[in-house]
mmCIF file of C-alpha atoms in Angstrom:
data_model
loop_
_atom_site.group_PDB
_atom_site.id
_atom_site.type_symbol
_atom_site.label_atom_id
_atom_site.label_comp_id
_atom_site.label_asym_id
_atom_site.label_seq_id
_atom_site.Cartn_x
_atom_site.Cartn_y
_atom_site.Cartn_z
ATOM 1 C CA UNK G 1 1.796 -9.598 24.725
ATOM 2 C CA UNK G 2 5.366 -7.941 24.598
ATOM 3 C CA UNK G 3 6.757 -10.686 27.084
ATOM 4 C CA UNK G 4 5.575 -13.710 24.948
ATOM 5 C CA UNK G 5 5.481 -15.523 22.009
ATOM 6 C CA UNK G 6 3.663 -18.440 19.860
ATOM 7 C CA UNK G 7 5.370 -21.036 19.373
ATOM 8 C CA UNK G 8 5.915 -21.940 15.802
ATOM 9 C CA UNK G 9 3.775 -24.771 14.030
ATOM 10 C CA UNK G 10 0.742 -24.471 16.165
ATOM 11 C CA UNK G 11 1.008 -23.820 20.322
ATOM 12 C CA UNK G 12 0.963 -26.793 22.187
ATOM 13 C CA UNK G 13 -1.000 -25.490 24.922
ATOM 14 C CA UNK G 14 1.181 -23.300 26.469
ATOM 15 C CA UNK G 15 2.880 -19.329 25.638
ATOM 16 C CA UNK G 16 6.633 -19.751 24.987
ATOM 17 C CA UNK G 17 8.103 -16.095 26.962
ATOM 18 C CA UNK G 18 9.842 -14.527 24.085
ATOM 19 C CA UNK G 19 12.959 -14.212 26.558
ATOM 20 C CA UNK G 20 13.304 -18.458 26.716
ATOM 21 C CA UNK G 21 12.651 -18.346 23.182
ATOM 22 C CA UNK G 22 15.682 -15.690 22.487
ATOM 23 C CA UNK G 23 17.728 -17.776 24.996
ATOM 24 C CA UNK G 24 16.906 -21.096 23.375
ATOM 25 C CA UNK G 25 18.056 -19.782 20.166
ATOM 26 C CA UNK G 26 21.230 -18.595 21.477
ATOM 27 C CA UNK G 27 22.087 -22.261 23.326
ATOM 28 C CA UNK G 28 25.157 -23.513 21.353
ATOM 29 C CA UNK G 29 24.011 -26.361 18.636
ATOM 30 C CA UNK G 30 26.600 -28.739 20.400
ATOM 31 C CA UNK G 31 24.090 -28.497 23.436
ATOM 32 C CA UNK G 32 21.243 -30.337 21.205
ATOM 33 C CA UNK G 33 20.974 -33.814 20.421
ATOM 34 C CA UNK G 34 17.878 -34.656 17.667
ATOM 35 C CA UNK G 35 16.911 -38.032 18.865
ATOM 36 C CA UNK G 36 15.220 -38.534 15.659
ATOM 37 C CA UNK G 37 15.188 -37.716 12.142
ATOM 38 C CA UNK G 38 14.771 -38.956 9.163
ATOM 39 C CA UNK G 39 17.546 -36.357 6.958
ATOM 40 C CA UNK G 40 18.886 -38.755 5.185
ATOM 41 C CA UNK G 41 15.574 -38.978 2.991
ATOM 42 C CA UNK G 42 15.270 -35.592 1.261
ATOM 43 C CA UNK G 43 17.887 -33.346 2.111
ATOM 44 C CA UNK G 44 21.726 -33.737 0.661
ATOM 45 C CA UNK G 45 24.178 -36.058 2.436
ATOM 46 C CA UNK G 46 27.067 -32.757 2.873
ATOM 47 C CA UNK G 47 24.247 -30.860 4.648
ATOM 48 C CA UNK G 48 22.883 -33.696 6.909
ATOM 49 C CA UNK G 49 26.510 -34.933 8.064
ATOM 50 C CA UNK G 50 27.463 -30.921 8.520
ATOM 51 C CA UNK G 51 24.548 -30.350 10.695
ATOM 52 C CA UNK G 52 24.648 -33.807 13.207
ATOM 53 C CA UNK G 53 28.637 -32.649 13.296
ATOM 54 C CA UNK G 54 27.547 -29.502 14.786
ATOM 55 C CA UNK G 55 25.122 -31.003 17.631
ATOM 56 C CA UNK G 56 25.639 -33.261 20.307
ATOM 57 C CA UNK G 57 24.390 -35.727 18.248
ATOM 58 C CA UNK G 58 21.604 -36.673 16.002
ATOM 59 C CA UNK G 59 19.608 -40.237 15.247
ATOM 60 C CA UNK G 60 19.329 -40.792 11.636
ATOM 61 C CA UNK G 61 15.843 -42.906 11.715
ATOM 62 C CA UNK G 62 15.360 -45.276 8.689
ATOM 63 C CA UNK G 63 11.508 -45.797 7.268
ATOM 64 C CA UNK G 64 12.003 -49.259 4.647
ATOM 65 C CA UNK G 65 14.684 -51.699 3.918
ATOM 66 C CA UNK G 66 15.544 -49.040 0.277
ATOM 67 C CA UNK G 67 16.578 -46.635 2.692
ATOM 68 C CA UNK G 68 18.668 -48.210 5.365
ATOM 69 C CA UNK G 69 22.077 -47.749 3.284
ATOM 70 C CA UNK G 70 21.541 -44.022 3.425
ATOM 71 C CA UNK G 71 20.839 -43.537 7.390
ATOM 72 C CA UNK G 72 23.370 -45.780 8.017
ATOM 73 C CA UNK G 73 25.822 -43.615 5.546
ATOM 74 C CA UNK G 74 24.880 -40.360 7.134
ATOM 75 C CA UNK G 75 25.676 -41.551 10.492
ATOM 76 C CA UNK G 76 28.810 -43.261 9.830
ATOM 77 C CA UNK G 77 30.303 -39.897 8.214
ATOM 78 C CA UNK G 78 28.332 -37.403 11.018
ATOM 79 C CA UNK G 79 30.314 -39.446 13.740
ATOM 80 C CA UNK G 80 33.326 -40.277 12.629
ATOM 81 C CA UNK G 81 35.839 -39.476 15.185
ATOM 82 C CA UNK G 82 33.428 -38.710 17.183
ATOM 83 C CA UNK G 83 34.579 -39.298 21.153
ATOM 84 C CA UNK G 84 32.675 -41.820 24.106
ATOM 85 C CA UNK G 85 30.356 -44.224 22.819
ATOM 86 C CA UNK G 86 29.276 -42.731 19.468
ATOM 87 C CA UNK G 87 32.331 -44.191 18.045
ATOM 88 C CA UNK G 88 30.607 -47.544 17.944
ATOM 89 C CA UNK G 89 29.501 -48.514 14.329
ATOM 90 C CA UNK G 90 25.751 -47.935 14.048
ATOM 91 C CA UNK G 91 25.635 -45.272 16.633
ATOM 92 C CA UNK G 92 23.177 -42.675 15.774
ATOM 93 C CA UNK G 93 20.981 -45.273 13.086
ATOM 94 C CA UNK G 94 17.648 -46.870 13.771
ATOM 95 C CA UNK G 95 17.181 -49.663 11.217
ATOM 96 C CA UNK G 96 13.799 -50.713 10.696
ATOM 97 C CA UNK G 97 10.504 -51.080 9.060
ATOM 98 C CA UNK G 98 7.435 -48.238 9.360
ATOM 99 C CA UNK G 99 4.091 -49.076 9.727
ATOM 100 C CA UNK G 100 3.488 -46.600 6.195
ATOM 101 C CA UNK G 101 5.419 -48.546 4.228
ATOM 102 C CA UNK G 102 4.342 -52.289 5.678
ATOM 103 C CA UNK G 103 2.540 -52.936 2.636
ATOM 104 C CA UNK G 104 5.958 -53.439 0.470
ATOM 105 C CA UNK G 105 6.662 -55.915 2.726
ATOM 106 C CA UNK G 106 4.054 -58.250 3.918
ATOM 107 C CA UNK G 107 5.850 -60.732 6.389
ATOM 108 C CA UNK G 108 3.360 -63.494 5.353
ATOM 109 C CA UNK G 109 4.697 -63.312 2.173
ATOM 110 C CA UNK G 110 8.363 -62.424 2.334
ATOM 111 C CA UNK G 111 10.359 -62.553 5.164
ATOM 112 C CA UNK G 112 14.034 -61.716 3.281
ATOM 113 C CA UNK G 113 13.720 -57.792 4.994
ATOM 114 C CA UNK G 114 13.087 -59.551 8.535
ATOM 115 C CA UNK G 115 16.728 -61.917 8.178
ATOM 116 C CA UNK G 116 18.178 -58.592 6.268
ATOM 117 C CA UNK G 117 17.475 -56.487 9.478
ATOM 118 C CA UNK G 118 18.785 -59.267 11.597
ATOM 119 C CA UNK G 119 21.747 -59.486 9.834
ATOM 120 C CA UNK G 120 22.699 -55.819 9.991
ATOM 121 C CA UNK G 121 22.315 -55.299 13.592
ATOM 122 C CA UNK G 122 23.706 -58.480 14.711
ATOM 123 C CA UNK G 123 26.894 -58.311 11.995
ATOM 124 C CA UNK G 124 27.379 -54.761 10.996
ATOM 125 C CA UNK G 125 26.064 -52.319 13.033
ATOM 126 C CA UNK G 126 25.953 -53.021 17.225
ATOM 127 C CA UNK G 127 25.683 -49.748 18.078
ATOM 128 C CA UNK G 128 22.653 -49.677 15.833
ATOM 129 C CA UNK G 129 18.746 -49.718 17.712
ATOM 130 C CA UNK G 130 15.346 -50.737 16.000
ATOM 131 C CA UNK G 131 13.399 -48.589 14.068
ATOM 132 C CA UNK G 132 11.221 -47.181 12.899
ATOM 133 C CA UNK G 133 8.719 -49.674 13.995
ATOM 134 C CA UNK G 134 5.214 -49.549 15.051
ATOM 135 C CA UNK G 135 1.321 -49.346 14.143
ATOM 136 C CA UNK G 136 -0.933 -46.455 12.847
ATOM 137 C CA UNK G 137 -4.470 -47.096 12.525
ATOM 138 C CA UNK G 138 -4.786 -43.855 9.906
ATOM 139 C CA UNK G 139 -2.244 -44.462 7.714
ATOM 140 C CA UNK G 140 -3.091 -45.972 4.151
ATOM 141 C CA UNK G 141 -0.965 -47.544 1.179
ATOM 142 C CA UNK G 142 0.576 -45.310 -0.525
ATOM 143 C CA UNK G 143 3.063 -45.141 -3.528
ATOM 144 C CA UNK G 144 6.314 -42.351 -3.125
ATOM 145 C CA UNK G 145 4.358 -40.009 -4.347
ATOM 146 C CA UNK G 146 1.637 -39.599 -1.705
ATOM 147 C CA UNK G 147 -1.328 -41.619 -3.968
ATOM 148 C CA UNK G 148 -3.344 -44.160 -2.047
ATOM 149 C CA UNK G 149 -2.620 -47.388 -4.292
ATOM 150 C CA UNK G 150 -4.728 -50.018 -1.475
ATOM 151 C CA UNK G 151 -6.850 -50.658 1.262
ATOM 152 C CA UNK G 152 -4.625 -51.083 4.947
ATOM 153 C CA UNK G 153 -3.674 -54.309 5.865
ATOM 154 C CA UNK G 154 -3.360 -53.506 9.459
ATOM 155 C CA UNK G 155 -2.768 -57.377 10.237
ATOM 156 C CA UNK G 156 0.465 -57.013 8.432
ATOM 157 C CA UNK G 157 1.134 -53.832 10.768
ATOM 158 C CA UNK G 158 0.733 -55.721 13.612
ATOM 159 C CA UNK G 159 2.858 -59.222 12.178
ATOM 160 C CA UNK G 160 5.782 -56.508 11.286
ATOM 161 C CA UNK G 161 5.698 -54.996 14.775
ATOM 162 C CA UNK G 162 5.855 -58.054 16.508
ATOM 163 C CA UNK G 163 8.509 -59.629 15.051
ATOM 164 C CA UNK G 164 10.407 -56.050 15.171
ATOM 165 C CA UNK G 165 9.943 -55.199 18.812
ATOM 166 C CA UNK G 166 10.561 -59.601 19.356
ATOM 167 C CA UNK G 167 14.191 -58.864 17.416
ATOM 168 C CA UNK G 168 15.382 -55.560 19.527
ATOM 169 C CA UNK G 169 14.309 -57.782 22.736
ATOM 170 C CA UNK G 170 16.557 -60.853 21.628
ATOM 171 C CA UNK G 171 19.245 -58.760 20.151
ATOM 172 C CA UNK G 172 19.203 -56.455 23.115
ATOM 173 C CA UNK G 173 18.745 -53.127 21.206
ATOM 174 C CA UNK G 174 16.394 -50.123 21.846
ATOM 175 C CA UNK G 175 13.298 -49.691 19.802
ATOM 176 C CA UNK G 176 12.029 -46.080 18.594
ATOM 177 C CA UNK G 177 8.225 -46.579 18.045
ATOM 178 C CA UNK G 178 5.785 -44.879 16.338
ATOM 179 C CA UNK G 179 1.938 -44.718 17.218
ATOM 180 C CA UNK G 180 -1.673 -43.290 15.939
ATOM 181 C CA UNK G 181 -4.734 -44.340 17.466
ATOM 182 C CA UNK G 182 -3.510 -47.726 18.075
ATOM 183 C CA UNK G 183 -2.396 -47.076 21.585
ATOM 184 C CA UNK G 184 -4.719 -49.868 22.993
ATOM 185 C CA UNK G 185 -3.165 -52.148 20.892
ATOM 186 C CA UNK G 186 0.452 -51.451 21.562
ATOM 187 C CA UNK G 187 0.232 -51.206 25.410
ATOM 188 C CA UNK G 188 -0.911 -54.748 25.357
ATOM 189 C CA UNK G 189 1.280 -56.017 23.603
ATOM 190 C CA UNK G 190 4.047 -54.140 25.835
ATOM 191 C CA UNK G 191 2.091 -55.770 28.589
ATOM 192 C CA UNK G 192 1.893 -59.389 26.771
ATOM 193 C CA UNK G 193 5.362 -59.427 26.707
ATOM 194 C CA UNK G 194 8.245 -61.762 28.414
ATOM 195 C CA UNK G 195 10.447 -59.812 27.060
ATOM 196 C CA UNK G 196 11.548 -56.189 26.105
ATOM 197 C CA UNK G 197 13.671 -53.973 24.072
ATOM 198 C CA UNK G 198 16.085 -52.295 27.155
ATOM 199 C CA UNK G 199 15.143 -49.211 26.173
ATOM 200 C CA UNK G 200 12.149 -48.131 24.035
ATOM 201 C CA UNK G 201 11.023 -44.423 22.641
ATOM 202 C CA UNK G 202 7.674 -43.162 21.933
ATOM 203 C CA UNK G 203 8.690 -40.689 19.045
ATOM 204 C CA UNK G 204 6.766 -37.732 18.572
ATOM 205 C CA UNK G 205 4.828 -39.134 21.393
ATOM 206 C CA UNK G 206 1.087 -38.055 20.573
ATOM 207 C CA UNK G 207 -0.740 -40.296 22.968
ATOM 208 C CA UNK G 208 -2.705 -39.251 26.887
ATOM 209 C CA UNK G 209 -0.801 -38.185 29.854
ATOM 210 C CA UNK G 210 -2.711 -41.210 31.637
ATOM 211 C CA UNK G 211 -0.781 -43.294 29.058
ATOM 212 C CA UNK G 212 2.273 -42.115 29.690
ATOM 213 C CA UNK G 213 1.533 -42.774 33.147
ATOM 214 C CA UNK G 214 0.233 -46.502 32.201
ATOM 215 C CA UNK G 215 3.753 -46.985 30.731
ATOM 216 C CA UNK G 216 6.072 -45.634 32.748
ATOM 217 C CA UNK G 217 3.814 -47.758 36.012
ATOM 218 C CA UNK G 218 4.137 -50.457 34.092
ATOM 219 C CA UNK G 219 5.436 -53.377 36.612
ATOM 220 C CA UNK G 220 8.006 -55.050 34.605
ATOM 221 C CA UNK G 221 8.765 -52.716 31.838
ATOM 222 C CA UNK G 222 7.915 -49.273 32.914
ATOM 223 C CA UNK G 223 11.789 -48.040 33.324
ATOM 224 C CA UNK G 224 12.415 -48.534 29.729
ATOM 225 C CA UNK G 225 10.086 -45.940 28.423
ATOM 226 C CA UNK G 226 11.048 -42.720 26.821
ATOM 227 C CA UNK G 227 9.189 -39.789 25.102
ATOM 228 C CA UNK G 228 10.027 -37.846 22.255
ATOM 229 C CA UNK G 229 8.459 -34.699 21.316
ATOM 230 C CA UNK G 230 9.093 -32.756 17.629
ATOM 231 C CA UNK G 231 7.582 -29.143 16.685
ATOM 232 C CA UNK G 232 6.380 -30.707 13.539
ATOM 233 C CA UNK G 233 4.166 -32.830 15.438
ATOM 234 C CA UNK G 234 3.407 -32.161 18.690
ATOM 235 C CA UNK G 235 3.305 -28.605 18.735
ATOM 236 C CA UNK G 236 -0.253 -29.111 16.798
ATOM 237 C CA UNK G 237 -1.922 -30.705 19.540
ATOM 238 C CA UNK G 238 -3.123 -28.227 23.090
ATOM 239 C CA UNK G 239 -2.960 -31.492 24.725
ATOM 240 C CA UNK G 240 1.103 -31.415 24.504
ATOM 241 C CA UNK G 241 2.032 -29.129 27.126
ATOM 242 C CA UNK G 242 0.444 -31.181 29.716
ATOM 243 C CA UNK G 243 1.628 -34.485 28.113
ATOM 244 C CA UNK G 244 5.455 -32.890 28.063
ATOM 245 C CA UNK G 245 5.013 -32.444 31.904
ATOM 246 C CA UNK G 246 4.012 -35.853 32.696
ATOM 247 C CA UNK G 247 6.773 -37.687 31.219
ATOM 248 C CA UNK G 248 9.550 -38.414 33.884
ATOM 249 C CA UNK G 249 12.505 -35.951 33.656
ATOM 250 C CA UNK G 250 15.158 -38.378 32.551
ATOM 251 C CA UNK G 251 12.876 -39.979 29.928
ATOM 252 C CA UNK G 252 11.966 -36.509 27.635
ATOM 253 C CA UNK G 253 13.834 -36.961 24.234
ATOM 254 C CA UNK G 254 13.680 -34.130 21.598
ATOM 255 C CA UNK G 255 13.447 -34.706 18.210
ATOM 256 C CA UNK G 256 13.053 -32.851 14.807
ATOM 257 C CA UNK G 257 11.218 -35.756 12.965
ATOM 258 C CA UNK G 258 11.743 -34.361 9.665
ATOM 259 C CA UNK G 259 12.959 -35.631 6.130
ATOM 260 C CA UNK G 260 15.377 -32.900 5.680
ATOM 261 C CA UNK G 261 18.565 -30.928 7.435
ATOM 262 C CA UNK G 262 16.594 -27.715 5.812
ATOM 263 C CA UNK G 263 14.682 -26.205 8.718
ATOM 264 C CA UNK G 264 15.560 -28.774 12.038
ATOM 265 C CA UNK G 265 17.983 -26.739 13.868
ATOM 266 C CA UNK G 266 15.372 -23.816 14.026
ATOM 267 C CA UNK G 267 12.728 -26.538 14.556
ATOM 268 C CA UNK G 268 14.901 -28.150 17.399
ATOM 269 C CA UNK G 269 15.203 -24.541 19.038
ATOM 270 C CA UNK G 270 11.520 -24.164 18.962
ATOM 271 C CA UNK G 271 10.637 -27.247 20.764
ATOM 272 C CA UNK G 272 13.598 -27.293 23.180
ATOM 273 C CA UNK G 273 11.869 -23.487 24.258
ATOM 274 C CA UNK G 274 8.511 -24.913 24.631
ATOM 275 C CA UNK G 275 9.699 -28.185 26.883
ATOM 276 C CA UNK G 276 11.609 -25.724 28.918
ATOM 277 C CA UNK G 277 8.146 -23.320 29.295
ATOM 278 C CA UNK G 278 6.286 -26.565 29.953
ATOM 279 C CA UNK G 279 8.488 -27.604 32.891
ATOM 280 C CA UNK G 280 9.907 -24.819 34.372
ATOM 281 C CA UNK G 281 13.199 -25.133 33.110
ATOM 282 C CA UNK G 282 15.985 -22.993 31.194
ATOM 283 C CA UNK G 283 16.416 -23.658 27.808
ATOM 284 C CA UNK G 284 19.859 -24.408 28.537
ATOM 285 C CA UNK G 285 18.697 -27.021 31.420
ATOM 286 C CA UNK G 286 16.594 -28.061 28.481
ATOM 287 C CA UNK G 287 18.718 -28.801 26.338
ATOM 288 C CA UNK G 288 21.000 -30.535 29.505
ATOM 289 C CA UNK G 289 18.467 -33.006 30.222
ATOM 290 C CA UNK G 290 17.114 -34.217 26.743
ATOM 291 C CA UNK G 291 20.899 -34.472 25.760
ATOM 292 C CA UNK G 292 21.716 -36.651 28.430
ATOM 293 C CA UNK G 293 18.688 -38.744 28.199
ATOM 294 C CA UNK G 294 19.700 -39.291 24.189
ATOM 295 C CA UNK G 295 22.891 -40.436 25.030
ATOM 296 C CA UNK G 296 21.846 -42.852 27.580
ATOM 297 C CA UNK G 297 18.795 -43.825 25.063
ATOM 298 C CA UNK G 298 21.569 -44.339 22.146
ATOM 299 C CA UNK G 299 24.205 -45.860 24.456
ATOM 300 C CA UNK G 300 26.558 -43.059 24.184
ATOM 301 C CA UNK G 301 28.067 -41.283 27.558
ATOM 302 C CA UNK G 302 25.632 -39.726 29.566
ATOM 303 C CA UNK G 303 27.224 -36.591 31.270
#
């Protein structure tokens, strides 16, 4: 139809009107905080630091211990005299260890990456959270460039995890977390728990709206939860438009989630569009919210 228009990378379940998507594109870029990426892998340092200048902010989101220098680079030069809380040194990194790339590091084995990571956030870096962290039940071994070189050792997954999600708790630092068809798993260990993260985000969140609802329920911990959504991701799934209006107003985080400054802003626009259509917002409200949320997620100033 005239008045409507897919949204790019798949649908989501729902018809972005092409007037939100015009207005979306028009919001200013210092409107949008990316509450994850990972920019600092693939794309040039200049362009990475020019484009989290020109947002609100922007999470540079770390995968291994070889590539924590580099997030942690890219953030320190994207907010450098920045104003309010993103002044802090590590604000805008996640430092951390991804379920992919468990297999270089097998805790039972080596534990120098664990005391590394410890060291970092508790000497260098306290504006610094956890990440990224988590388990995927797909995901297998592979070398840098994409060739399955072993069988999964899931057990390590769930040993790097632990200890991950045990540091943010004791060191009192948010957690970004990232799941695939291990979402029985991780909610009981959330639930196993005496103690949490204080703030924890489900990036490119790809789970049930009944989990969501299990989470955010959740006796003890459930006020700590927060969603991301990317259009790299999410916009594949029909299920997303329903799962974007379950999640609690001031959790909903929006995210690029990709390896390069390249194509996010455009990426950013597309999803902030289709989380306004979803809940029956302006793009600009949109982009209000998910801001704020960031800010209060990162421990910045939440307007």
């Amino acid at each position: 139809a005239d008045d409507a228009t897919a949204t790019e990378g798949g649908g989501g379940g729902v018809a972005v009107s092409a007037a939100l998507a015009s207005e979306a594109k028009a919001i200013p870029s210092s409107s949008i905080f990316d509450a994850h990426c990972h920019w600092h892998l693939r794309g040039a340092r200049k362009d990475a630091v020019a484009l989290a200048k020109s947002l609100a902010g922007a999470a540079f989101t770390s995968t291994e211990p070889p590539d924590w220098a580099a997030a942690s680079a890219a953030a320190a030069a994207a907010f450098d005299g920045a104003e309010d809380g993103r002044t802090k040194p590590g604000f805008g990194v996640a430092l951390g260890l991804h379920p992919w790339w468990a297999h270089h590091h097998k805790l039972r084995d080596d534990d120098a990456w664990l005391l590394a990571l410890r060291s970092k956030l508790a000497d260098e870096l306290p504006g610094a959270i956890v990440g990224e962290i988590g388990l995927d039940k797909v995901a297998v071994p592979m070398n840098d460039r994409g060739e399955k070189i072993g069988e999964p050792d899931y057990e390590n997954q769930l040993a790097c995890f632990d200890a991950q999600l045990a540091l943010a708790a004791e060191l009192e630092r948010p957690a970004a977390v990232h799941c695939v068809r291990a979402y029985g798993d991780l909610g009981d260990r959330f639930r196993a728990r005496t103690s949490m993260p204080p703030r924890i985000l489900m990036h490119s969140y790809g789970g049930t709206e009944a989990f969501v609802d299990s989470l955010v329920r959740m006796k003890r911990w459930g006020d700590r939860f927060y969603f991301g959504f990317s259009a790299v991701v999410n916009l594949r799934s029909p299920k997303t438009a329903g799962v974007v209006r379950a999640v609690p107003s001031d959790r909903l985080l929006l995210e690029s989630d990709l390896v390069s400054p390249e194509c996010a802003e455009a990426d950013l626009r597309t999803m902030l569009a289709f989380i306004a259509e979803a809940k029956g917002w302006s793009a600009e409200e949109a982009a209000r919210v998910t801001r704020e949320n960031a800010m209060r997620f990162y421990g910045g100033v939440s307007e």
